[in-house]
Every structure is written in structure tokens, then in C-alpha cells.
mmCIF file of C-alpha atoms in Angstrom:
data_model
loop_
_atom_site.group_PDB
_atom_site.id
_atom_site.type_symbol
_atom_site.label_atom_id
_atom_site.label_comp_id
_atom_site.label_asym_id
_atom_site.label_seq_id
_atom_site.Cartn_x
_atom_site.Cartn_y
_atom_site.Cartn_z
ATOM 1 C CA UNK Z 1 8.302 34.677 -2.616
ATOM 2 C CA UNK Z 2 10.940 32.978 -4.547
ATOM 3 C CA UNK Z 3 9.692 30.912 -7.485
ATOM 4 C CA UNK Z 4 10.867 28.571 -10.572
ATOM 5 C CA UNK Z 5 8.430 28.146 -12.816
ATOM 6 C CA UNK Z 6 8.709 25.681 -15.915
ATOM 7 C CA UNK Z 7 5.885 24.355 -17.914
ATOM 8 C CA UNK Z 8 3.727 21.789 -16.128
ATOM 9 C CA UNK Z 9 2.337 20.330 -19.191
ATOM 10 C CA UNK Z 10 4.033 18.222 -21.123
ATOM 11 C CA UNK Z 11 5.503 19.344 -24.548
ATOM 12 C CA UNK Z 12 4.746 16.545 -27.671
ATOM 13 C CA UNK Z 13 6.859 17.431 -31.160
ATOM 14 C CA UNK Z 14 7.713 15.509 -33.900
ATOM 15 C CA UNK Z 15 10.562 13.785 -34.602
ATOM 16 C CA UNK Z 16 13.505 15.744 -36.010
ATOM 17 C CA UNK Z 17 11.866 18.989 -34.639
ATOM 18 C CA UNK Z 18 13.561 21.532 -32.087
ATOM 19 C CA UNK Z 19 12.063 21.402 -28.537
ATOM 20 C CA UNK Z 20 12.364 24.436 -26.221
ATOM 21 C CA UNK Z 21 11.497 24.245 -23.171
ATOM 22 C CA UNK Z 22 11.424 27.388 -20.628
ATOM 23 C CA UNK Z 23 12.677 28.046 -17.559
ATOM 24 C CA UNK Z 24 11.185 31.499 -15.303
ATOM 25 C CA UNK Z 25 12.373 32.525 -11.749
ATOM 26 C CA UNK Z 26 10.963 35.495 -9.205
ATOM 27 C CA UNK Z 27 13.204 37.051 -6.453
ATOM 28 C CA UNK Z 28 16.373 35.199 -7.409
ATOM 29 C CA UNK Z 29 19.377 36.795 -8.607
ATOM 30 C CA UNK Z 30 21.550 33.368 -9.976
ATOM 31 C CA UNK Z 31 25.010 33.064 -9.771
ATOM 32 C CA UNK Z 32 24.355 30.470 -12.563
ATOM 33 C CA UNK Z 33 21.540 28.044 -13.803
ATOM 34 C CA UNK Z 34 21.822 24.602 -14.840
ATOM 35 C CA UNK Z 35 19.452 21.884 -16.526
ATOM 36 C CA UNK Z 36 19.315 18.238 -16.182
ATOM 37 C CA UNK Z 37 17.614 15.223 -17.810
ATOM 38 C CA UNK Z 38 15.430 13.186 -15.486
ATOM 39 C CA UNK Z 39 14.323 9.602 -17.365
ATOM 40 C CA UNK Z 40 11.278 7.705 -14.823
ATOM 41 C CA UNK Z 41 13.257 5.802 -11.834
ATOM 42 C CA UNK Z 42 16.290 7.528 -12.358
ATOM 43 C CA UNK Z 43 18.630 10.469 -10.953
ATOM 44 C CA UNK Z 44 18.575 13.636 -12.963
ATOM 45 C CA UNK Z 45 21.546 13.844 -15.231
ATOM 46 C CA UNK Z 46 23.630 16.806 -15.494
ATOM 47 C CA UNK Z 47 23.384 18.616 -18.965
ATOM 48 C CA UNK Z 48 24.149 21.952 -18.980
ATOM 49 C CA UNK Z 49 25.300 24.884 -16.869
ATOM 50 C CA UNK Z 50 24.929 28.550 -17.961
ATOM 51 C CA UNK Z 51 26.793 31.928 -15.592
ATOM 52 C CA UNK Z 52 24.743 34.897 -15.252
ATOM 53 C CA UNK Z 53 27.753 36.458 -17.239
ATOM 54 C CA UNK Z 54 27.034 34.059 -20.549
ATOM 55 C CA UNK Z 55 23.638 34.355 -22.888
ATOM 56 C CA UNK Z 56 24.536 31.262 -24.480
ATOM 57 C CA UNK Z 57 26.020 27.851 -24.172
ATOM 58 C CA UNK Z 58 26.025 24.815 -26.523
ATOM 59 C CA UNK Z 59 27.203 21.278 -26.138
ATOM 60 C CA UNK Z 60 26.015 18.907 -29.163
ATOM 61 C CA UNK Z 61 22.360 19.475 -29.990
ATOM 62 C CA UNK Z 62 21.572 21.058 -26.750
ATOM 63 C CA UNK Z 63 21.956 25.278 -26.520
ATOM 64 C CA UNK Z 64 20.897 27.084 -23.295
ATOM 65 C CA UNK Z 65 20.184 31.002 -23.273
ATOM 66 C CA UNK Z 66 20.035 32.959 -20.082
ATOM 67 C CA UNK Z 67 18.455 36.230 -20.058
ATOM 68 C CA UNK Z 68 18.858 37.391 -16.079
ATOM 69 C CA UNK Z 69 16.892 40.811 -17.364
ATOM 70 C CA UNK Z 70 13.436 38.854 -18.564
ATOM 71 C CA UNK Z 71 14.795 36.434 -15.413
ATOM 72 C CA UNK Z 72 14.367 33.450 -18.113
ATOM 73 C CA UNK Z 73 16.195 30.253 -19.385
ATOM 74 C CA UNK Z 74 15.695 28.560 -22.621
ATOM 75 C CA UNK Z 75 16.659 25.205 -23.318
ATOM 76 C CA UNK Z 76 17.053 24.261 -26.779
ATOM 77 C CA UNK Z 77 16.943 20.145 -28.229
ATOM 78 C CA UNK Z 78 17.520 20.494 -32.276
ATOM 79 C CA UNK Z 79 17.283 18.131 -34.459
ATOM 80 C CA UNK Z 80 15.210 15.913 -31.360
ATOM 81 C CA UNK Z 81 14.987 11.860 -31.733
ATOM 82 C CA UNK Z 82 12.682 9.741 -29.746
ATOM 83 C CA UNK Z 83 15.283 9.108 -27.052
ATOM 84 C CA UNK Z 84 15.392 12.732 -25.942
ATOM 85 C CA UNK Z 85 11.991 12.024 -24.527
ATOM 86 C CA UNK Z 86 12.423 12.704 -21.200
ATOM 87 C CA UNK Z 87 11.694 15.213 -17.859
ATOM 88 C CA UNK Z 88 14.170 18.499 -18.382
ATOM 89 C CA UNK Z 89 14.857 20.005 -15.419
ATOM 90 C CA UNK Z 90 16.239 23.333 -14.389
ATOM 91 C CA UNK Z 91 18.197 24.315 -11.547
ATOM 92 C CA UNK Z 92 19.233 27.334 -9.687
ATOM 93 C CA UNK Z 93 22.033 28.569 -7.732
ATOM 94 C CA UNK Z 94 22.008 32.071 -6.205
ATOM 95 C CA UNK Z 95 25.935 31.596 -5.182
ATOM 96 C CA UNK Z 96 25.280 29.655 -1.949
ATOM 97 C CA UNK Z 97 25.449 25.912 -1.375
ATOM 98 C CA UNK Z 98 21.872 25.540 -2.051
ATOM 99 C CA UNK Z 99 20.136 24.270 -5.618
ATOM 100 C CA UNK Z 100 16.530 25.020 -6.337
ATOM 101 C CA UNK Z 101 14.926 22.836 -8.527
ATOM 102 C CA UNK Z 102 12.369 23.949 -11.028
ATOM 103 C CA UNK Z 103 9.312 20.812 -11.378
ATOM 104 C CA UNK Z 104 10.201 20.184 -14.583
ATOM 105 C CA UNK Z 105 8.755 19.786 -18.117
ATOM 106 C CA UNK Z 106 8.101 16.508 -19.732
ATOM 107 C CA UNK Z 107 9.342 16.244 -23.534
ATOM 108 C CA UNK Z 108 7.651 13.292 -25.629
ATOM 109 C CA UNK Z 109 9.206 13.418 -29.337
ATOM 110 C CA UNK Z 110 7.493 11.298 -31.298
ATOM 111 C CA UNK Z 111 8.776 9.301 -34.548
ATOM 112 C CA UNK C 1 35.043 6.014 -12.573
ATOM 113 C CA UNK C 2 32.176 4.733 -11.200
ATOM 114 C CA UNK C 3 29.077 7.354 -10.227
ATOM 115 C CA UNK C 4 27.450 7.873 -7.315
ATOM 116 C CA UNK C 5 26.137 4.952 -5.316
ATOM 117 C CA UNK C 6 23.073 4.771 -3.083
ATOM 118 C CA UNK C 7 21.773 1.870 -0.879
ATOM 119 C CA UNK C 8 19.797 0.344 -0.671
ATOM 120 C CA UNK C 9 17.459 1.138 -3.628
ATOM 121 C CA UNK C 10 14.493 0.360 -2.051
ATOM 122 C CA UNK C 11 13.216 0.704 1.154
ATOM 123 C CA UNK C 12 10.251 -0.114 3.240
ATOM 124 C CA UNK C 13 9.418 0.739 6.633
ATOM 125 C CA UNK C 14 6.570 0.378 9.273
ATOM 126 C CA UNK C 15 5.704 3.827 11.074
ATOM 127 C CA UNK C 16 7.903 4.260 13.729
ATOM 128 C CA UNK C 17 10.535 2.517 12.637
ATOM 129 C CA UNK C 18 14.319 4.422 11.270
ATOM 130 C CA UNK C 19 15.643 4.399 7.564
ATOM 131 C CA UNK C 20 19.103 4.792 6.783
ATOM 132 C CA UNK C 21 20.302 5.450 3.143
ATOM 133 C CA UNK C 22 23.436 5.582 2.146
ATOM 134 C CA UNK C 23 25.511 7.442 -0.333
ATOM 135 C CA UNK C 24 28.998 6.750 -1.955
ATOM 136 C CA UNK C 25 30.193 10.273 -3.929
ATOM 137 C CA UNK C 26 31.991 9.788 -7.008
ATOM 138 C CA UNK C 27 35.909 9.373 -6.680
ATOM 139 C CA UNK C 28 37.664 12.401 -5.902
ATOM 140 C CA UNK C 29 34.105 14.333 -4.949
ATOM 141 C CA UNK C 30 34.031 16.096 -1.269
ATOM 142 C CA UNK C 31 30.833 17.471 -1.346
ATOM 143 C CA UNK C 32 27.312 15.397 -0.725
ATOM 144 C CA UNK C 33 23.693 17.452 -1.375
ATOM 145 C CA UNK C 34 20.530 14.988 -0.270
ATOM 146 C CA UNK C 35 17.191 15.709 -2.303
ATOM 147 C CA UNK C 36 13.653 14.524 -1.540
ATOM 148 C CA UNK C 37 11.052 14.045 -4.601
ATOM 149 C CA UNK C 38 7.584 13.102 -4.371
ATOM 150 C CA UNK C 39 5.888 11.630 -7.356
ATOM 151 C CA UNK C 40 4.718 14.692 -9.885
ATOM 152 C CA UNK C 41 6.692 17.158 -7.374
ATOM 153 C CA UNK C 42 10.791 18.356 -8.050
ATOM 154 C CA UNK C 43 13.579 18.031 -5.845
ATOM 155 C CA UNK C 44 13.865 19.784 -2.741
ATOM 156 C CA UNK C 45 16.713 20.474 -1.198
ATOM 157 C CA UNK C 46 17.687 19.038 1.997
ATOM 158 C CA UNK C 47 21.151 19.175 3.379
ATOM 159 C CA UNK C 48 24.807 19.971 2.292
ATOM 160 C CA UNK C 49 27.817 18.477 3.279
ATOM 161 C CA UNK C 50 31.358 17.811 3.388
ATOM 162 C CA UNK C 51 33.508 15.218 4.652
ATOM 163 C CA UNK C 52 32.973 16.192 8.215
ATOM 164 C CA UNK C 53 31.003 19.311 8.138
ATOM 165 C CA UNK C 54 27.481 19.915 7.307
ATOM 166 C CA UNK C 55 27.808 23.168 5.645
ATOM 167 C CA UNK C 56 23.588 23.530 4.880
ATOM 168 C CA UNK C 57 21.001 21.635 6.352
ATOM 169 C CA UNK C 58 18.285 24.579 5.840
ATOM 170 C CA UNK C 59 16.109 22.240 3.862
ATOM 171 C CA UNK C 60 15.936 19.714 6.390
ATOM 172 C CA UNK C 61 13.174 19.362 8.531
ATOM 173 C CA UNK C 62 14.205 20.071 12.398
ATOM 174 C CA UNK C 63 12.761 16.773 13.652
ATOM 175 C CA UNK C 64 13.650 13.132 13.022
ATOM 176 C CA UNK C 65 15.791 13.804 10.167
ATOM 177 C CA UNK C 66 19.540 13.791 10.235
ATOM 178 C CA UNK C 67 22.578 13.436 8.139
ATOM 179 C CA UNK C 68 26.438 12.593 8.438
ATOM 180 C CA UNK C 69 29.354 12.626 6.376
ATOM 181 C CA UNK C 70 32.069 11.078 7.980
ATOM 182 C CA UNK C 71 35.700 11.149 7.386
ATOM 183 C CA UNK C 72 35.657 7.351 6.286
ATOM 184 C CA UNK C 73 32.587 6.260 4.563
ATOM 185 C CA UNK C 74 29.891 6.822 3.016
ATOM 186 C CA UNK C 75 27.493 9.544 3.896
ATOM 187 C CA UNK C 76 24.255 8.865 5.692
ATOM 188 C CA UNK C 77 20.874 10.051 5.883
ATOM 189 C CA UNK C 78 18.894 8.925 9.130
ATOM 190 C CA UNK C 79 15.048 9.174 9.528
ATOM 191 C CA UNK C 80 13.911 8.629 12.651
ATOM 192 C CA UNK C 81 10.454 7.444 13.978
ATOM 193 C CA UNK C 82 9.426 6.954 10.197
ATOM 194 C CA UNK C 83 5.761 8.278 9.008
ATOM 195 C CA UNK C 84 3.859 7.977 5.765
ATOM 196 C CA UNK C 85 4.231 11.262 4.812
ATOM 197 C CA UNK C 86 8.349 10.416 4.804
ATOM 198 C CA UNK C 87 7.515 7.945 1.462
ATOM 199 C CA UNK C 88 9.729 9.507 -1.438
ATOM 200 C CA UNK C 89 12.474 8.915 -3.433
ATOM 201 C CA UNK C 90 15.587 10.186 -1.375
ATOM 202 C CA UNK C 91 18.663 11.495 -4.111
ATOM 203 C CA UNK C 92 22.201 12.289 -3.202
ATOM 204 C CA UNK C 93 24.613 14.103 -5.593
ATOM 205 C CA UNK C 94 28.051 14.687 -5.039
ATOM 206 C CA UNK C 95 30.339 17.760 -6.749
ATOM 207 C CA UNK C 96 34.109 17.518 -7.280
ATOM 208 C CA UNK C 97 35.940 20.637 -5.147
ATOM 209 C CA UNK C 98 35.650 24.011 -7.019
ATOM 210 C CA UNK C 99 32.805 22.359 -9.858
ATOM 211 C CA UNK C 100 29.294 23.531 -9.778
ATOM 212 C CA UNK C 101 27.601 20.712 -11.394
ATOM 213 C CA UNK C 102 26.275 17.538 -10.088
ATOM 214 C CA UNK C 103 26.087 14.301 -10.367
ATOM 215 C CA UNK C 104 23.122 12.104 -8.815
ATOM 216 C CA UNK C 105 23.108 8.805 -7.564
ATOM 217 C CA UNK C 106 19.847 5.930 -9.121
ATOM 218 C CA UNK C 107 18.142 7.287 -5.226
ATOM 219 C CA UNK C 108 16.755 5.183 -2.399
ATOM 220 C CA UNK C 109 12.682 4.789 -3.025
ATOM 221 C CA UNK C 110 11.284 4.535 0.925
ATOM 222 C CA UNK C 111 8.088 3.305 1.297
ATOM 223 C CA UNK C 112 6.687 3.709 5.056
ATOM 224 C CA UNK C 113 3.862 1.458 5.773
#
């Protein structure tokens, strides 16, 4: 069956520290993956999107890989700050209309 | 530019009776996705649309549920003959023509009672 899988537990680091959080799939074949910030009560917010035809994307602190061999996603905070504490999802599109959501991780970054 | 806006944000409903949430797309944005998320759980995909079409509703369960986005106005997702089970946070995101990414409204919380 088709799967997203992203780390259930939540991920604590210290301030100033780089978070990376993981993204897996089974049986998809994306046309492109995305990842989006999720704060509690609120609509995800769009962050990043990575094409099965890039390894790497940047904006800021943030950098995304995308391996579609290992079927993986890595997204990368540097540099993190208390306010990056969040839920990080990712998404996936397999070049129809429809977006799979991965459960996300929760990211605490403590001062 | 102002985002995407849902109504209302909260909800609450006795079993049986219909919800109705709303969502205004971004300016310029012709295409509406609805989302369901229960507490600890991610979104799931429900239903894709464009101003007069619904281009996937694959997510949406065959019963009760519905959704319209009409020429004029916003777009609408109906729930009919509410049960508990129907008590989640409702998104909508809309994408500009030809962009990938998008953009989520704050969501309609329904609570059934």
C-alpha cells in the first residue's frame, strides 16, 4: 500500500542547532514533494517545494533534499530559534490533483 | 492580498443536523482542495475543485458529504445528517492556475454533539 512515513515522535534540539526532520514514502513515484509548517489551531503554511528532477532546494535557513532512489526527503532548519518550534509537514504529489499528507513531526527548539 | 478565508471558524452541530463551511480562495486562485484533520492524525484529502467543476472528489466519502464551487462565490462544503464521528477541523487551500503550492485557510473546527 501507499505510505508517508515521518517521525511520530517529536524532535527536541537546542537552540541555534540544525533540525532535520525526515520524510519516507512506499509505492509513490512523486512528481514533486513539498513541506509545510503547521503551528496548533492553524492552517499548514507552505514552505518548500522540491521536483523529482532537483536534489536540493534552499530558501533562507530552510534546505530540502529529495532522493526519489532511497524514496526519502530531508528537511533541513539551521541555525533553529525557538520560534521554529512547530509541526513540519510533508506532502506528496504523484502528478495528479491529489496531495498526500505525511502526519507530521513535531520540532520543539529550546533556548 | 488577503489569504484564504473560511467561515465560520467554529462550528457545532447536534447529530442529524447539516454543516456548511465556507471557503474564499485567495485573489486570482481557481482551484479549491478541502482537507479533514483529526486531532494527532494529518490531512486527508477530500475533494478538488474548480470554479464549476469538481475535478477530484476521490477522498470524499460517498454519503452525506458534498462540495460546490460555483461560478460566483465562495466554495462550499455540505455535511449532511451530521454524526460524531464528522467532528474535525475541515481546511481548504486554494492554488493560483499553473502553481503547485498551496495556501490554507485558519479551517472551520465542527464539533457534532
Amino acid at each position: 500500500s501507499q505510505k508517508i512515513e515521518q517521525n511520530s515522535e517529536a524532535l527536541n534540539i537546542q537552540e541555534g542547532k540544525t533540525a532535520t526532520l525526515t520524510c519516507n514514502y512506499t509505492n509513490y513515484s512523486p512528481a514533486y514533494l513539498q513541506w509545510y509548517r503547521q503551528d496548533p489551531g492553524r492552517g499548514p503554511v507552505f514552505l518548500l517545494l522540491i521536483r523529482e528532477n532537483e536534489k536540493e532546494k534552499r530558501k533562507e535557513r530552510l534546505k530540502v533534499t529529495f532522493d526519489t532512489t532511497l524514496k526519502q526527503s530531508l528537511f533541513h532548519i539551521t541555525a533553529s530559534q525557538p520560534a521554529d518550534s512547530a509541526t513540519y509537514l510533508c506532502a506528496l504529489n504523484t502528478g495528479g490533483f491529489k496531495t498526500i499528507f505525511g502526519a507530521g513531526t513535531r520540532l520543539f527548539v529550546k533556548a | 492580498n488577503a489569504g484564504v478565508m473560511q467561515n465560520p471558524r467554529h462550528l457545532v452541530r447536534r447529530r442529524g443536523q447539516e454543516a456548511r463551511l465556507r471557503c474564499s480562495p485567495m485573489k486570482g486562485h481557481s482551484h479549491v482542495y478541502w482537507y479533514r484533520q483529526l486531532p494527532e492524525e494529518g490531512l486527508k484529502f477530500m475533494v478538488y475543485l474548480q470554479k464549476e467543476n469538481i475535478i477530484d472528489e476521490s477522498g470524499m466519502p460517498k454519503e452525506r458529504f458534498s462540495a460546490e464551487f460555483p461560478k460566483e462565490g465562495p466554495s462550499i462544503l455540505r455535511i449532511q445528517q451530521v454524526v460524531r464521528g464528522d467532528s474535525a477541523a475541515y481546511f481548504c487551500a486554494s492554488s493560483p492556475p499553473g502553481g503547485d503550492e498551496q495556501y490554507f485557510g485558519p479551517g472551520t473546527r465542527l464539533t457534532v454533539t
